């Protein structure tokens, strides 16, 4: 699988970039599993019911839509709830991500994410949850958050 295709599959239906998630980064960097700290291959790769949105959405569970913005009730209450949490804690909006993907395309979104979450020390990915680079341990990375 091409790197671009693999990276695109890390964008969850809800608009989360699994590639910047602490659980995915721990998995992808072969960190040892720790009790209470889950590791994840990404929502699409594991094709598992998303803990936040997919479990309550029949359209996503039955693969009738690829992204939440394709739903006529977008944004639903579940998405609004997780969006509010991430906007407050991490200054990142799932809903804004989905608007970006819908309006400018998945490839442009991934390029934007790779730029925004790039470690200035080694060029790998900085985690949204803790601002750490799991490659060079150059953490915390002080990314500007608006």
mmCIF file of N, CA and C in Angstrom:
data_model
loop_
_atom_site.group_PDB
_atom_site.id
_atom_site.type_symbol
_atom_site.label_atom_id
_atom_site.label_comp_id
_atom_site.label_asym_id
_atom_site.label_seq_id
_atom_site.Cartn_x
_atom_site.Cartn_y
_atom_site.Cartn_z
ATOM 1 N N UNK A 1 0.842 -1.179 0.000
ATOM 2 C CA UNK A 1 0.000 0.000 0.000
ATOM 3 C C UNK A 1 0.888 1.244 0.000
ATOM 4 N N UNK A 2 0.542 2.201 -0.831
ATOM 5 C CA UNK A 2 1.299 3.440 -0.906
ATOM 6 C C UNK A 2 1.193 4.209 0.398
ATOM 7 N N UNK A 3 2.239 4.985 0.706
ATOM 8 C CA UNK A 3 2.255 5.777 1.933
ATOM 9 C C UNK A 3 1.051 6.723 1.983
ATOM 10 N N UNK A 4 0.729 7.354 0.850
ATOM 11 C CA UNK A 4 -0.387 8.293 0.796
ATOM 12 C C UNK A 4 -1.701 7.588 1.115
ATOM 13 N N UNK A 5 -1.906 6.403 0.534
ATOM 14 C CA UNK A 5 -3.137 5.646 0.787
ATOM 15 C C UNK A 5 -3.234 5.236 2.252
ATOM 16 N N UNK A 6 -2.117 4.773 2.802
ATOM 17 C CA UNK A 6 -2.101 4.369 4.209
ATOM 18 C C UNK A 6 -2.393 5.570 5.102
ATOM 19 N N UNK A 7 -1.800 6.702 4.791
ATOM 20 C CA UNK A 7 -2.008 7.915 5.596
ATOM 21 C C UNK A 7 -3.462 8.382 5.491
ATOM 22 N N UNK A 8 -4.039 8.325 4.300
ATOM 23 C CA UNK A 8 -5.442 8.723 4.124
ATOM 24 C C UNK A 8 -6.383 7.841 4.937
ATOM 25 N N UNK A 9 -6.038 6.561 5.101
ATOM 26 C CA UNK A 9 -6.885 5.650 5.874
ATOM 27 C C UNK A 9 -6.832 5.942 7.364
ATOM 28 N N UNK A 10 -5.944 6.813 7.786
ATOM 29 C CA UNK A 10 -5.866 7.192 9.198
ATOM 30 C C UNK A 10 -6.825 8.330 9.546
ATOM 31 N N UNK A 11 -7.577 8.798 8.574
ATOM 32 C CA UNK A 11 -8.565 9.838 8.851
ATOM 33 C C UNK A 11 -9.900 9.147 9.131
ATOM 34 N N UNK A 12 -10.353 9.295 10.360
ATOM 35 C CA UNK A 12 -11.565 8.614 10.813
ATOM 36 C C UNK A 12 -12.819 9.270 10.232
ATOM 37 N N UNK A 13 -13.918 8.551 10.202
ATOM 38 C CA UNK A 13 -15.172 9.111 9.695
ATOM 39 C C UNK A 13 -15.600 10.387 10.416
ATOM 40 N N UNK A 14 -15.235 10.518 11.692
ATOM 41 C CA UNK A 14 -15.629 11.675 12.498
ATOM 42 C C UNK A 14 -14.747 12.893 12.249
ATOM 43 N N UNK A 15 -13.663 12.732 11.488
ATOM 44 C CA UNK A 15 -12.764 13.847 11.217
ATOM 45 C C UNK A 15 -11.499 13.826 12.045
ATOM 46 N N UNK A 16 -11.354 12.845 12.935
ATOM 47 C CA UNK A 16 -10.130 12.718 13.724
ATOM 48 C C UNK A 16 -9.030 12.153 12.838
ATOM 49 N N UNK A 17 -7.850 12.712 12.975
ATOM 50 C CA UNK A 17 -6.676 12.175 12.299
ATOM 51 C C UNK A 17 -6.025 11.191 13.255
ATOM 52 N N UNK A 18 -6.266 9.903 13.046
ATOM 53 C CA UNK A 18 -5.704 8.886 13.937
ATOM 54 C C UNK A 18 -4.179 8.921 13.942
ATOM 55 N N UNK A 19 -3.588 9.460 12.889
ATOM 56 C CA UNK A 19 -2.130 9.543 12.792
ATOM 57 C C UNK A 19 -1.496 10.470 13.813
ATOM 58 N N UNK A 20 -2.276 11.325 14.468
ATOM 59 C CA UNK A 20 -1.735 12.229 15.485
ATOM 60 C C UNK A 20 -2.220 11.854 16.889
ATOM 61 N N UNK A 21 -2.907 10.722 17.000
ATOM 62 C CA UNK A 21 -3.467 10.258 18.272
ATOM 63 C C UNK A 21 -2.413 9.497 19.075
ATOM 64 N N UNK A 22 -2.404 9.695 20.377
ATOM 65 C CA UNK A 22 -1.423 9.038 21.250
ATOM 66 C C UNK A 22 -1.529 7.517 21.176
ATOM 67 N N UNK A 23 -2.728 6.980 21.042
ATOM 68 C CA UNK A 23 -2.902 5.530 20.994
ATOM 69 C C UNK A 23 -2.330 4.948 19.701
ATOM 70 N N UNK A 24 -2.546 5.651 18.594
ATOM 71 C CA UNK A 24 -1.974 5.191 17.326
ATOM 72 C C UNK A 24 -0.451 5.357 17.326
ATOM 73 N N UNK A 25 0.028 6.487 17.812
ATOM 74 C CA UNK A 25 1.475 6.725 17.823
ATOM 75 C C UNK A 25 2.206 5.709 18.696
ATOM 76 N N UNK A 26 1.623 5.330 19.816
ATOM 77 C CA UNK A 26 2.230 4.294 20.662
ATOM 78 C C UNK A 26 2.310 2.976 19.893
ATOM 79 N N UNK A 27 1.229 2.634 19.199
ATOM 80 C CA UNK A 27 1.208 1.413 18.388
ATOM 81 C C UNK A 27 2.241 1.474 17.262
ATOM 82 N N UNK A 28 2.236 2.549 16.497
ATOM 83 C CA UNK A 28 3.082 2.643 15.304
ATOM 84 C C UNK A 28 4.574 2.769 15.638
ATOM 85 N N UNK A 29 4.883 3.174 16.863
ATOM 86 C CA UNK A 29 6.280 3.271 17.282
ATOM 87 C C UNK A 29 6.694 2.094 18.162
ATOM 88 N N UNK A 30 5.857 1.078 18.179
ATOM 89 C CA UNK A 30 6.142 -0.162 18.915
ATOM 90 C C UNK A 30 6.447 0.063 20.385
ATOM 91 N N UNK A 31 5.732 0.988 20.991
ATOM 92 C CA UNK A 31 5.893 1.182 22.428
ATOM 93 C C UNK A 31 5.324 -0.042 23.138
ATOM 94 N N UNK A 32 5.943 -0.440 24.226
ATOM 95 C CA UNK A 32 5.384 -1.582 24.959
ATOM 96 C C UNK A 32 3.994 -1.241 25.501
ATOM 97 N N UNK A 33 3.127 -2.227 25.455
ATOM 98 C CA UNK A 33 1.772 -2.011 25.986
ATOM 99 C C UNK A 33 1.858 -1.816 27.491
ATOM 100 N N UNK A 34 1.090 -0.831 27.967
ATOM 101 C CA UNK A 34 1.025 -0.564 29.400
ATOM 102 C C UNK A 34 -0.417 -0.727 29.851
ATOM 103 N N UNK A 35 -0.576 -1.175 31.067
ATOM 104 C CA UNK A 35 -1.916 -1.358 31.613
ATOM 105 C C UNK A 35 -2.676 -0.036 31.601
ATOM 106 N N UNK A 36 -3.866 -0.067 31.053
ATOM 107 C CA UNK A 36 -4.706 1.117 31.028
ATOM 108 C C UNK A 36 -4.401 2.086 29.895
ATOM 109 N N UNK A 37 -3.403 1.792 29.069
ATOM 110 C CA UNK A 37 -3.049 2.659 27.946
ATOM 111 C C UNK A 37 -3.251 1.867 26.656
ATOM 112 N N UNK A 38 -4.399 2.063 25.998
ATOM 113 C CA UNK A 38 -4.669 1.279 24.791
ATOM 114 C C UNK A 38 -3.795 1.699 23.618
ATOM 115 N N UNK A 39 -3.577 0.760 22.731
ATOM 116 C CA UNK A 39 -2.912 1.048 21.476
ATOM 117 C C UNK A 39 -3.918 0.782 20.364
ATOM 118 N N UNK A 40 -3.724 1.449 19.237
ATOM 119 C CA UNK A 40 -4.740 1.389 18.190
ATOM 120 C C UNK A 40 -4.081 1.498 16.820
ATOM 121 N N UNK A 41 -4.641 0.797 15.849
ATOM 122 C CA UNK A 41 -4.146 0.860 14.476
ATOM 123 C C UNK A 41 -4.885 1.895 13.646
ATOM 124 N N UNK A 42 -5.845 2.578 14.246
ATOM 125 C CA UNK A 42 -6.656 3.566 13.534
ATOM 126 C C UNK A 42 -8.056 3.044 13.323
ATOM 127 N N UNK A 43 -9.014 3.943 13.296
ATOM 128 C CA UNK A 43 -10.427 3.554 13.198
ATOM 129 C C UNK A 43 -10.742 2.745 11.950
ATOM 130 N N UNK A 44 -10.232 3.157 10.819
ATOM 131 C CA UNK A 44 -10.563 2.457 9.574
ATOM 132 C C UNK A 44 -9.818 1.141 9.447
ATOM 133 N N UNK A 45 -8.572 1.118 9.855
ATOM 134 C CA UNK A 45 -7.763 -0.098 9.745
ATOM 135 C C UNK A 45 -8.352 -1.239 10.562
ATOM 136 N N UNK A 46 -8.745 -0.947 11.755
ATOM 137 C CA UNK A 46 -9.268 -2.020 12.599
ATOM 138 C C UNK A 46 -10.745 -2.268 12.346
ATOM 139 N N UNK A 47 -11.371 -1.362 11.579
ATOM 140 C CA UNK A 47 -12.785 -1.485 11.225
ATOM 141 C C UNK A 47 -13.631 -1.817 12.454
ATOM 142 N N UNK A 48 -13.307 -1.188 13.536
ATOM 143 C CA UNK A 48 -13.984 -1.426 14.798
ATOM 144 C C UNK A 48 -14.966 -0.289 15.050
ATOM 145 N N UNK A 49 -15.939 -0.556 15.863
ATOM 146 C CA UNK A 49 -16.916 0.465 16.202
ATOM 147 C C UNK A 49 -16.214 1.571 16.992
ATOM 148 N N UNK A 50 -16.255 2.776 16.453
ATOM 149 C CA UNK A 50 -15.618 3.921 17.089
ATOM 150 C C UNK A 50 -16.274 4.186 18.437
ATOM 151 N N UNK A 51 -15.472 4.386 19.425
ATOM 152 C CA UNK A 51 -15.985 4.588 20.779
ATOM 153 C C UNK A 51 -16.803 5.867 20.904
ATOM 154 N N UNK A 52 -16.596 6.820 20.014
ATOM 155 C CA UNK A 52 -17.237 8.113 20.169
ATOM 156 C C UNK A 52 -18.435 8.328 19.249
ATOM 157 N N UNK A 53 -18.355 7.910 18.021
ATOM 158 C CA UNK A 53 -19.409 8.242 17.061
ATOM 159 C C UNK A 53 -20.018 6.999 16.411
ATOM 160 N N UNK A 54 -19.186 6.134 15.884
ATOM 161 C CA UNK A 54 -19.662 5.036 15.048
ATOM 162 C C UNK A 54 -20.592 4.073 15.790
ATOM 163 N N UNK A 55 -20.337 3.852 17.077
ATOM 164 C CA UNK A 55 -21.169 2.890 17.815
ATOM 165 C C UNK A 55 -22.635 3.295 17.842
ATOM 166 N N UNK A 56 -22.898 4.605 17.731
ATOM 167 C CA UNK A 56 -24.269 5.100 17.776
ATOM 168 C C UNK A 56 -24.802 5.502 16.411
ATOM 169 N N UNK A 57 -24.074 5.208 15.354
ATOM 170 C CA UNK A 57 -24.486 5.649 14.023
ATOM 171 C C UNK A 57 -24.627 4.449 13.095
ATOM 172 N N UNK A 58 -25.855 4.169 12.713
ATOM 173 C CA UNK A 58 -26.125 3.032 11.833
ATOM 174 C C UNK A 58 -25.476 3.222 10.463
ATOM 175 N N UNK A 59 -25.478 4.442 9.953
ATOM 176 C CA UNK A 59 -24.880 4.694 8.632
ATOM 177 C C UNK A 59 -23.395 4.356 8.613
ATOM 178 N N UNK A 60 -22.675 4.710 9.667
ATOM 179 C CA UNK A 60 -21.251 4.379 9.745
ATOM 180 C C UNK A 60 -21.042 2.889 10.003
ATOM 181 N N UNK A 61 -21.829 2.329 10.904
ATOM 182 C CA UNK A 61 -21.690 0.897 11.222
ATOM 183 C C UNK A 61 -21.890 0.029 9.998
ATOM 184 N N UNK A 62 -22.822 0.427 9.129
ATOM 185 C CA UNK A 62 -23.128 -0.372 7.938
ATOM 186 C C UNK A 62 -22.379 0.128 6.705
ATOM 187 N N UNK A 63 -21.385 0.996 6.933
ATOM 188 C CA UNK A 63 -20.528 1.515 5.858
ATOM 189 C C UNK A 63 -21.320 2.168 4.723
ATOM 190 N N UNK A 64 -22.384 2.863 5.061
ATOM 191 C CA UNK A 64 -23.172 3.570 4.054
ATOM 192 C C UNK A 64 -22.606 4.950 3.750
ATOM 193 N N UNK A 65 -21.808 5.465 4.671
ATOM 194 C CA UNK A 65 -21.110 6.743 4.460
ATOM 195 C C UNK A 65 -19.651 6.563 4.888
ATOM 196 N N UNK A 66 -18.779 7.350 4.300
ATOM 197 C CA UNK A 66 -17.359 7.286 4.654
ATOM 198 C C UNK A 66 -17.005 8.333 5.703
ATOM 199 N N UNK A 67 -17.677 9.479 5.670
ATOM 200 C CA UNK A 67 -17.429 10.568 6.605
ATOM 201 C C UNK A 67 -18.757 11.103 7.117
ATOM 202 N N UNK A 68 -18.738 11.615 8.323
ATOM 203 C CA UNK A 68 -19.966 12.133 8.954
ATOM 204 C C UNK A 68 -20.605 13.260 8.150
ATOM 205 N N UNK A 69 -19.826 14.047 7.414
ATOM 206 C CA UNK A 69 -20.423 15.154 6.657
ATOM 207 C C UNK A 69 -21.368 14.670 5.556
ATOM 208 N N UNK A 70 -21.323 13.386 5.226
ATOM 209 C CA UNK A 70 -22.199 12.826 4.199
ATOM 210 C C UNK A 70 -23.609 12.561 4.726
ATOM 211 N N UNK A 71 -23.782 12.680 6.030
ATOM 212 C CA UNK A 71 -25.070 12.406 6.665
ATOM 213 C C UNK A 71 -25.947 13.653 6.645
ATOM 214 N N UNK A 72 -27.247 13.456 6.469
ATOM 215 C CA UNK A 72 -28.161 14.605 6.438
ATOM 216 C C UNK A 72 -28.323 15.261 7.806
ATOM 217 N N UNK A 73 -27.951 14.575 8.888
ATOM 218 C CA UNK A 73 -28.051 15.180 10.220
ATOM 219 C C UNK A 73 -26.704 15.715 10.714
ATOM 220 N N UNK A 74 -25.732 15.840 9.822
ATOM 221 C CA UNK A 74 -24.414 16.386 10.186
ATOM 222 C C UNK A 74 -24.539 17.843 10.612
ATOM 223 N N UNK A 75 -23.957 18.200 11.722
ATOM 224 C CA UNK A 75 -23.305 17.364 12.734
ATOM 225 C C UNK A 75 -24.317 16.862 13.762
ATOM 226 N N UNK A 76 -24.241 15.598 14.091
ATOM 227 C CA UNK A 76 -25.160 14.996 15.062
ATOM 228 C C UNK A 76 -24.720 15.361 16.482
ATOM 229 N N UNK A 77 -25.539 15.020 17.452
ATOM 230 C CA UNK A 77 -25.227 15.344 18.847
ATOM 231 C C UNK A 77 -23.951 14.658 19.324
ATOM 232 N N UNK A 78 -23.735 13.407 18.922
ATOM 233 C CA UNK A 78 -22.506 12.703 19.324
ATOM 234 C C UNK A 78 -21.270 13.428 18.803
ATOM 235 N N UNK A 79 -21.323 13.813 17.558
ATOM 236 C CA UNK A 79 -20.187 14.520 16.968
ATOM 237 C C UNK A 79 -19.993 15.881 17.635
ATOM 238 N N UNK A 80 -21.067 16.572 17.905
ATOM 239 C CA UNK A 80 -20.965 17.865 18.590
ATOM 240 C C UNK A 80 -20.324 17.714 19.963
ATOM 241 N N UNK A 81 -20.670 16.640 20.664
ATOM 242 C CA UNK A 81 -20.132 16.394 22.002
ATOM 243 C C UNK A 81 -18.615 16.159 21.964
ATOM 244 N N UNK A 82 -18.156 15.289 21.073
ATOM 245 C CA UNK A 82 -16.710 15.010 20.998
ATOM 246 C C UNK A 82 -15.967 16.217 20.434
ATOM 247 N N UNK A 83 -16.607 16.940 19.516
ATOM 248 C CA UNK A 83 -16.008 18.146 18.957
ATOM 249 C C UNK A 83 -15.777 19.193 20.050
ATOM 250 N N UNK A 84 -16.749 19.372 20.906
ATOM 251 C CA UNK A 84 -16.635 20.345 21.995
ATOM 252 C C UNK A 84 -15.474 19.974 22.921
ATOM 253 N N UNK A 85 -15.376 18.703 23.254
ATOM 254 C CA UNK A 85 -14.299 18.225 24.131
ATOM 255 C C UNK A 85 -12.931 18.489 23.499
ATOM 256 N N UNK A 86 -12.769 18.129 22.241
ATOM 257 C CA UNK A 86 -11.475 18.305 21.582
ATOM 258 C C UNK A 86 -11.162 19.780 21.330
ATOM 259 N N UNK A 87 -12.178 20.561 21.031
ATOM 260 C CA UNK A 87 -11.948 21.987 20.823
ATOM 261 C C UNK A 87 -11.459 22.629 22.117
ATOM 262 N N UNK A 88 -12.060 22.281 23.223
ATOM 263 C CA UNK A 88 -11.648 22.841 24.517
ATOM 264 C C UNK A 88 -10.286 22.336 24.967
ATOM 265 N N UNK A 89 -10.051 21.042 24.860
ATOM 266 C CA UNK A 89 -8.800 20.447 25.372
ATOM 267 C C UNK A 89 -7.609 20.602 24.431
ATOM 268 N N UNK A 90 -7.847 20.439 23.137
ATOM 269 C CA UNK A 90 -6.740 20.336 22.180
ATOM 270 C C UNK A 90 -6.770 21.376 21.078
ATOM 271 N N UNK A 91 -7.756 22.268 21.090
ATOM 272 C CA UNK A 91 -7.888 23.323 20.077
ATOM 273 C C UNK A 91 -7.978 22.742 18.668
ATOM 274 N N UNK A 92 -8.692 21.630 18.545
ATOM 275 C CA UNK A 92 -8.901 20.975 17.264
ATOM 276 C C UNK A 92 -10.369 20.600 17.159
ATOM 277 N N UNK A 93 -10.983 20.915 16.028
ATOM 278 C CA UNK A 93 -12.400 20.657 15.832
ATOM 279 C C UNK A 93 -12.620 19.563 14.792
ATOM 280 N N UNK A 94 -13.312 18.515 15.202
ATOM 281 C CA UNK A 94 -13.685 17.449 14.274
ATOM 282 C C UNK A 94 -14.571 18.014 13.169
ATOM 283 N N UNK A 95 -15.504 18.872 13.554
ATOM 284 C CA UNK A 95 -16.440 19.443 12.582
ATOM 285 C C UNK A 95 -15.697 20.311 11.565
ATOM 286 N N UNK A 96 -14.764 21.136 12.025
ATOM 287 C CA UNK A 96 -13.957 21.942 11.095
ATOM 288 C C UNK A 96 -13.123 21.041 10.191
ATOM 289 N N UNK A 97 -12.575 19.955 10.742
ATOM 290 C CA UNK A 97 -11.817 19.001 9.924
ATOM 291 C C UNK A 97 -12.705 18.424 8.824
ATOM 292 N N UNK A 98 -13.927 18.061 9.176
ATOM 293 C CA UNK A 98 -14.837 17.480 8.188
ATOM 294 C C UNK A 98 -15.233 18.489 7.114
ATOM 295 N N UNK A 99 -15.428 19.744 7.496
ATOM 296 C CA UNK A 99 -15.703 20.786 6.501
ATOM 297 C C UNK A 99 -14.517 20.931 5.550
ATOM 298 N N UNK A 100 -13.304 20.890 6.097
ATOM 299 C CA UNK A 100 -12.095 20.998 5.280
ATOM 300 C C UNK A 100 -12.025 19.838 4.286
ATOM 301 N N UNK A 101 -12.250 18.622 4.776
ATOM 302 C CA UNK A 101 -12.193 17.439 3.909
ATOM 303 C C UNK A 101 -13.257 17.532 2.814
ATOM 304 N N UNK A 102 -14.471 17.915 3.193
ATOM 305 C CA UNK A 102 -15.567 18.035 2.222
ATOM 306 C C UNK A 102 -15.256 19.098 1.162
ATOM 307 N N UNK A 103 -14.734 20.239 1.603
ATOM 308 C CA UNK A 103 -14.550 21.376 0.704
ATOM 309 C C UNK A 103 -13.246 21.332 -0.095
ATOM 310 N N UNK A 104 -12.188 20.755 0.490
ATOM 311 C CA UNK A 104 -10.879 20.805 -0.170
ATOM 312 C C UNK A 104 -10.290 19.442 -0.486
ATOM 313 N N UNK A 105 -10.878 18.391 0.049
ATOM 314 C CA UNK A 105 -10.432 17.038 -0.265
ATOM 315 C C UNK A 105 -9.564 16.418 0.811
ATOM 316 N N UNK A 106 -9.569 15.095 0.809
ATOM 317 C CA UNK A 106 -8.828 14.322 1.804
ATOM 318 C C UNK A 106 -7.320 14.503 1.671
ATOM 319 N N UNK A 107 -6.813 14.501 0.444
ATOM 320 C CA UNK A 107 -5.364 14.651 0.259
ATOM 321 C C UNK A 107 -4.857 15.985 0.798
ATOM 322 N N UNK A 108 -5.578 17.059 0.535
ATOM 323 C CA UNK A 108 -5.184 18.381 1.048
ATOM 324 C C UNK A 108 -5.246 18.402 2.578
ATOM 325 N N UNK A 109 -6.270 17.752 3.141
ATOM 326 C CA UNK A 109 -6.382 17.699 4.591
ATOM 327 C C UNK A 109 -5.182 16.986 5.198
ATOM 328 N N UNK A 110 -4.825 15.841 4.637
ATOM 329 C CA UNK A 110 -3.684 15.080 5.154
ATOM 330 C C UNK A 110 -2.399 15.905 5.031
ATOM 331 N N UNK A 111 -2.203 16.579 3.912
ATOM 332 C CA UNK A 111 -1.017 17.434 3.759
ATOM 333 C C UNK A 111 -0.985 18.518 4.831
ATOM 334 N N UNK A 112 -2.123 19.119 5.087
ATOM 335 C CA UNK A 112 -2.223 20.150 6.113
ATOM 336 C C UNK A 112 -1.892 19.586 7.496
ATOM 337 N N UNK A 113 -2.423 18.417 7.803
ATOM 338 C CA UNK A 113 -2.156 17.776 9.093
ATOM 339 C C UNK A 113 -0.672 17.452 9.250
ATOM 340 N N UNK A 114 -0.066 16.936 8.187
ATOM 341 C CA UNK A 114 1.352 16.584 8.248
ATOM 342 C C UNK A 114 2.222 17.812 8.495
ATOM 343 N N UNK A 115 1.836 18.941 7.930
ATOM 344 C CA UNK A 115 2.567 20.193 8.189
ATOM 345 C C UNK A 115 2.344 20.676 9.620
ATOM 346 N N UNK A 116 1.083 20.681 10.033
ATOM 347 C CA UNK A 116 0.729 21.236 11.350
ATOM 348 C C UNK A 116 1.299 20.422 12.506
ATOM 349 N N UNK A 117 1.378 19.117 12.345
ATOM 350 C CA UNK A 117 1.815 18.248 13.436
ATOM 351 C C UNK A 117 3.201 17.645 13.176
ATOM 352 N N UNK A 118 4.044 18.369 12.475
ATOM 353 C CA UNK A 118 5.404 17.899 12.188
ATOM 354 C C UNK A 118 6.346 18.335 13.298
ATOM 355 N N UNK A 119 7.149 17.411 13.776
ATOM 356 C CA UNK A 119 8.146 17.709 14.802
ATOM 357 C C UNK A 119 9.258 18.574 14.195
ATOM 358 N N UNK A 120 9.570 19.701 14.810
ATOM 359 C CA UNK A 120 10.627 20.561 14.276
ATOM 360 C C UNK A 120 12.024 19.963 14.454
ATOM 361 N N UNK A 121 12.142 18.984 15.337
ATOM 362 C CA UNK A 121 13.447 18.351 15.581
ATOM 363 C C UNK A 121 13.776 17.275 14.556
ATOM 364 N N UNK A 122 12.837 16.347 14.337
ATOM 365 C CA UNK A 122 13.141 15.190 13.488
ATOM 366 C C UNK A 122 12.233 15.061 12.270
ATOM 367 N N UNK A 123 11.140 15.829 12.226
ATOM 368 C CA UNK A 123 10.239 15.774 11.085
ATOM 369 C C UNK A 123 9.133 14.737 11.186
ATOM 370 N N UNK A 124 9.124 13.941 12.251
ATOM 371 C CA UNK A 124 8.053 12.961 12.423
ATOM 372 C C UNK A 124 6.820 13.655 12.999
ATOM 373 N N UNK A 125 5.897 12.909 13.525
ATOM 374 C CA UNK A 125 4.602 13.425 13.950
ATOM 375 C C UNK A 125 4.582 13.788 15.429
ATOM 376 N N UNK A 126 3.959 14.921 15.717
ATOM 377 C CA UNK A 126 3.734 15.361 17.090
ATOM 378 C C UNK A 126 2.305 14.976 17.473
ATOM 379 N N UNK A 127 2.152 14.429 18.656
ATOM 380 C CA UNK A 127 0.857 13.960 19.153
ATOM 381 C C UNK A 127 -0.033 15.122 19.571
ATOM 382 N N UNK A 128 -1.288 15.074 19.171
ATOM 383 C CA UNK A 128 -2.231 16.120 19.560
ATOM 384 C C UNK A 128 -2.541 16.074 21.052
ATOM 385 N N UNK A 129 -2.510 14.900 21.651
ATOM 386 C CA UNK A 129 -2.930 14.754 23.040
ATOM 387 C C UNK A 129 -1.902 15.231 24.059
ATOM 388 N N UNK A 130 -0.627 15.143 23.726
ATOM 389 C CA UNK A 130 0.401 15.515 24.706
ATOM 390 C C UNK A 130 1.535 16.353 24.122
ATOM 391 N N UNK A 131 1.419 16.733 22.857
ATOM 392 C CA UNK A 131 2.438 17.541 22.174
ATOM 393 C C UNK A 131 3.817 16.894 22.179
ATOM 394 N N UNK A 132 3.870 15.573 22.204
ATOM 395 C CA UNK A 132 5.146 14.860 22.220
ATOM 396 C C UNK A 132 5.430 14.241 20.857
ATOM 397 N N UNK A 133 6.716 14.189 20.530
ATOM 398 C CA UNK A 133 7.169 13.449 19.364
ATOM 399 C C UNK A 133 7.609 12.080 19.863
ATOM 400 N N UNK A 134 7.032 11.027 19.330
ATOM 401 C CA UNK A 134 7.322 9.677 19.788
ATOM 402 C C UNK A 134 8.586 9.109 19.139
ATOM 403 N N UNK A 135 9.182 9.850 18.223
ATOM 404 C CA UNK A 135 10.386 9.387 17.553
ATOM 405 C C UNK A 135 11.645 9.908 18.228
ATOM 406 N N UNK A 136 11.722 11.210 18.397
ATOM 407 C CA UNK A 136 12.956 11.794 18.940
ATOM 408 C C UNK A 136 12.831 12.167 20.410
ATOM 409 N N UNK A 137 11.643 11.947 20.961
ATOM 410 C CA UNK A 137 11.369 12.312 22.357
ATOM 411 C C UNK A 137 11.641 13.781 22.619
ATOM 412 N N UNK A 138 11.573 14.573 21.556
ATOM 413 C CA UNK A 138 11.750 16.010 21.705
ATOM 414 C C UNK A 138 10.446 16.621 22.159
ATOM 415 N N UNK A 139 10.127 16.407 23.415
ATOM 416 C CA UNK A 139 8.834 16.873 23.876
ATOM 417 C C UNK A 139 8.987 17.686 25.132
ATOM 418 N N UNK A 140 8.030 18.498 25.492
ATOM 419 C CA UNK A 140 6.865 18.778 24.666
ATOM 420 C C UNK A 140 7.203 19.750 23.548
ATOM 421 N N UNK A 141 6.510 19.622 22.461
ATOM 422 C CA UNK A 141 6.650 20.528 21.336
ATOM 423 C C UNK A 141 5.627 21.634 21.544
ATOM 424 N N UNK A 142 6.062 22.836 21.532
ATOM 425 C CA UNK A 142 5.149 23.951 21.765
ATOM 426 C C UNK A 142 4.585 24.457 20.451
ATOM 427 N N UNK A 143 3.574 23.722 19.969
ATOM 428 C CA UNK A 143 2.890 24.146 18.755
ATOM 429 C C UNK A 143 1.931 25.257 19.138
ATOM 430 N N UNK A 144 1.826 26.278 18.319
ATOM 431 C CA UNK A 144 0.868 27.328 18.625
ATOM 432 C C UNK A 144 -0.550 26.800 18.522
ATOM 433 N N UNK A 145 -1.346 27.076 19.524
ATOM 434 C CA UNK A 145 -2.750 26.675 19.519
ATOM 435 C C UNK A 145 -3.584 27.923 19.690
ATOM 436 N N UNK A 146 -4.486 28.109 18.762
ATOM 437 C CA UNK A 146 -5.322 29.306 18.780
ATOM 438 C C UNK A 146 -6.558 29.117 19.608
#
